[in-house]
Amino acid sequence: MLMATAARAAGTRAVACAAQRAGAAAAVRAYHEKVLDHYNKPRNVGSLPKNDPNVGTGLVGAPACGDVMKLQILVDDATGEIKEVKFKTFGCGSAIASSSFATEKIKGMTVWDAAKVKNTDIAKELSLPPVKLHCSMLAEDAIKSAVRDWEAKRAARQAAAGAAAPAAAPATASAAN
Amino acid sequence: MLRARPTATLAAALAALARPRAVAVGAAVGVAPAPSRALAQVPDNHCWKCNHYDPTSTFFCKNASCSVILPTPDPAPNFFDLLQLDLPGAPFTPGGPAASSQAGGDANAGTDADAQASPRHAAILRHGFTVSAPTVKRAFLSLQQRLHPDNFSTKSDQERTISETSSMLVNRAYQTLRDPLSRAMYILDLHGITVPETPSAADRDVLLHVVQALEEIEDADLHADPDAIKDLVASNARRIEGEHRVIADAFARNEPEVARDAIVRLKYWRNIAAAADEKLGVSSDA
């Protein structure tokens, strides 16, 4: 009953996912429910303040279908732990499910572990068929893009801190030589 | 601009409409050294019913006492030739090298390569994008008027089957060429170039703009302000028009990779337009 409602809702909202649903239906039932569950009740939807120094914003697009995904992480500067994750995905059902699943997966991880998450992990968990593998790649790349953005911010901050103490910087540089 | 040549295309279309029965005229236009290649296509240009031979026959036998519907070659000609669309400097010529480039499956690689080097084929690659939607529609309606299965309800099963197949193919050609995005994708495909499936974070500014626009549409309260996304829709429409110009120029300069990048951007702008239409309750078919 609940399943039928979910499938109908997904059908009206994301036509492009017919192949994905058919594939998932033929696979293990638990995975099928997982995709629908994440699609119908996506976790961690929203935004974090992108100018916050501890927030990394990942942005990726799928050139073939025009889907876009924004994934943001709030990182503990001292430990590198991902304390908060938010995403917004404008695209098909499996892109939404992939990013929703990815946010749950990386919450509590360190940024460095999160950057190692592979699209195949996501695809396997959600049992995505081959035609929808690029959706999980989108999620993987969004995580990496968010981590890169956070690292770039941190590097800029450290460079600024170095520039604030100009006497120390040349000394370190010459010591290295 | 997309409709930079409205009068030219209109005239061309009317010429195309006037022409289908004018048999040997196409050869006289002299687009390419066609005759020897046309002869190579002999087996495919014989009428299945009366065995009349005419290399310029398209869709119908040119023997006036027969006039039976002819099967479309398999694999089918490209959609521009199928719809018999005239292009600047390269009008459609029935039986021309490009028109019959893929006909017959005679495994003659030379024929195919020659056809692809023909002025007609080059014109499709360079100027195919600039055909206007009304031109495509006129060509489609004129063909469909003759090919539609409704015309064959009292004819033989074979004729009805041919009409169904051809009519379906013409329909697909129309659906592909009427829309600038799918038309551009189709020409890109003729170039042998595909849009990558894999994600790209390449143009962060574009993606940032897309996400912001989509969020603005999502968050807009149209009850409080019916014009909340009016400016966004207008500027997005200008972006779409601008991208059409970029694509037309890129194809005209034979720079398909530049066109591909613009097509990817166009997809994003079109998604913004679709999201706005959905928000405003506008049918996307409008």
XYZ file of N, CA and C in Angstrom, chain B residues 1-2 129 239-253 255-263 265-266 269:
90
model
N 21.800 35.338 -34.908
C 20.533 35.024 -34.257
C 19.857 33.867 -34.983
N 18.984 33.190 -34.265
C 18.422 31.951 -34.787
C 17.607 32.188 -36.052
N 21.680 23.855 -38.040
C 21.099 24.388 -36.802
C 20.208 25.596 -37.057
N 19.530 34.343 -21.979
C 20.656 33.401 -21.975
C 20.451 32.301 -23.012
N 19.214 31.799 -23.079
C 18.909 30.734 -24.037
C 19.127 31.228 -25.463
N 18.608 32.433 -25.765
C 18.800 33.007 -27.098
C 20.281 33.200 -27.397
N 21.010 33.679 -26.398
C 22.451 33.892 -26.567
C 23.175 32.586 -26.863
N 22.771 31.529 -26.186
C 23.413 30.226 -26.398
C 23.093 29.696 -27.790
N 21.866 29.962 -28.260
C 21.511 29.564 -29.632
C 22.469 30.220 -30.628
N 22.766 31.510 -30.389
C 23.685 32.222 -31.293
C 25.077 31.612 -31.236
N 25.527 31.288 -30.024
C 26.859 30.683 -29.861
C 26.924 29.353 -30.619
N 25.868 28.559 -30.463
C 25.837 27.243 -31.125
C 25.835 27.406 -32.644
N 25.003 28.329 -33.149
C 24.931 28.556 -34.595
C 26.294 28.987 -35.130
N 26.945 29.918 -34.431
C 28.258 30.405 -34.869
C 29.293 29.286 -34.820
N 29.266 28.501 -33.749
C 30.265 27.445 -33.581
C 30.131 26.399 -34.693
N 28.896 26.002 -34.997
C 28.703 25.028 -36.079
C 29.122 25.645 -37.418
N 28.767 26.921 -37.630
C 29.095 27.578 -38.901
C 30.607 27.646 -39.097
N 31.347 27.807 -37.988
C 32.812 27.856 -38.078
C 33.434 26.469 -38.013
N 33.308 24.302 -35.502
C 33.945 24.077 -34.206
C 32.971 23.333 -33.291
N 32.772 22.028 -33.582
C 31.735 21.295 -32.852
C 31.985 21.214 -31.342
N 33.269 21.244 -30.930
C 33.535 21.176 -29.486
C 33.020 22.429 -28.774
N 33.154 23.576 -29.443
C 32.628 24.823 -28.875
C 31.103 24.722 -28.782
N 30.503 24.158 -29.835
C 29.053 23.973 -29.838
C 28.635 23.040 -28.700
N 29.419 21.976 -28.505
C 29.079 21.027 -27.444
C 29.046 21.716 -26.080
N 30.050 22.531 -25.787
C 30.074 23.214 -24.493
C 28.866 24.132 -24.338
N 28.486 24.787 -25.418
C 27.314 25.664 -25.371
C 26.038 24.851 -25.195
N 26.006 23.661 -25.793
C 24.832 22.788 -25.668
C 24.660 22.349 -24.211
N 25.616 24.036 -21.583
C 25.068 25.198 -20.863
C 23.598 25.375 -21.188
N 23.251 25.217 -22.480
C 21.858 25.377 -22.901
C 20.945 24.423 -22.135
N 20.221 25.968 -18.824
C 19.262 27.090 -18.928
C 17.860 26.563 -19.208
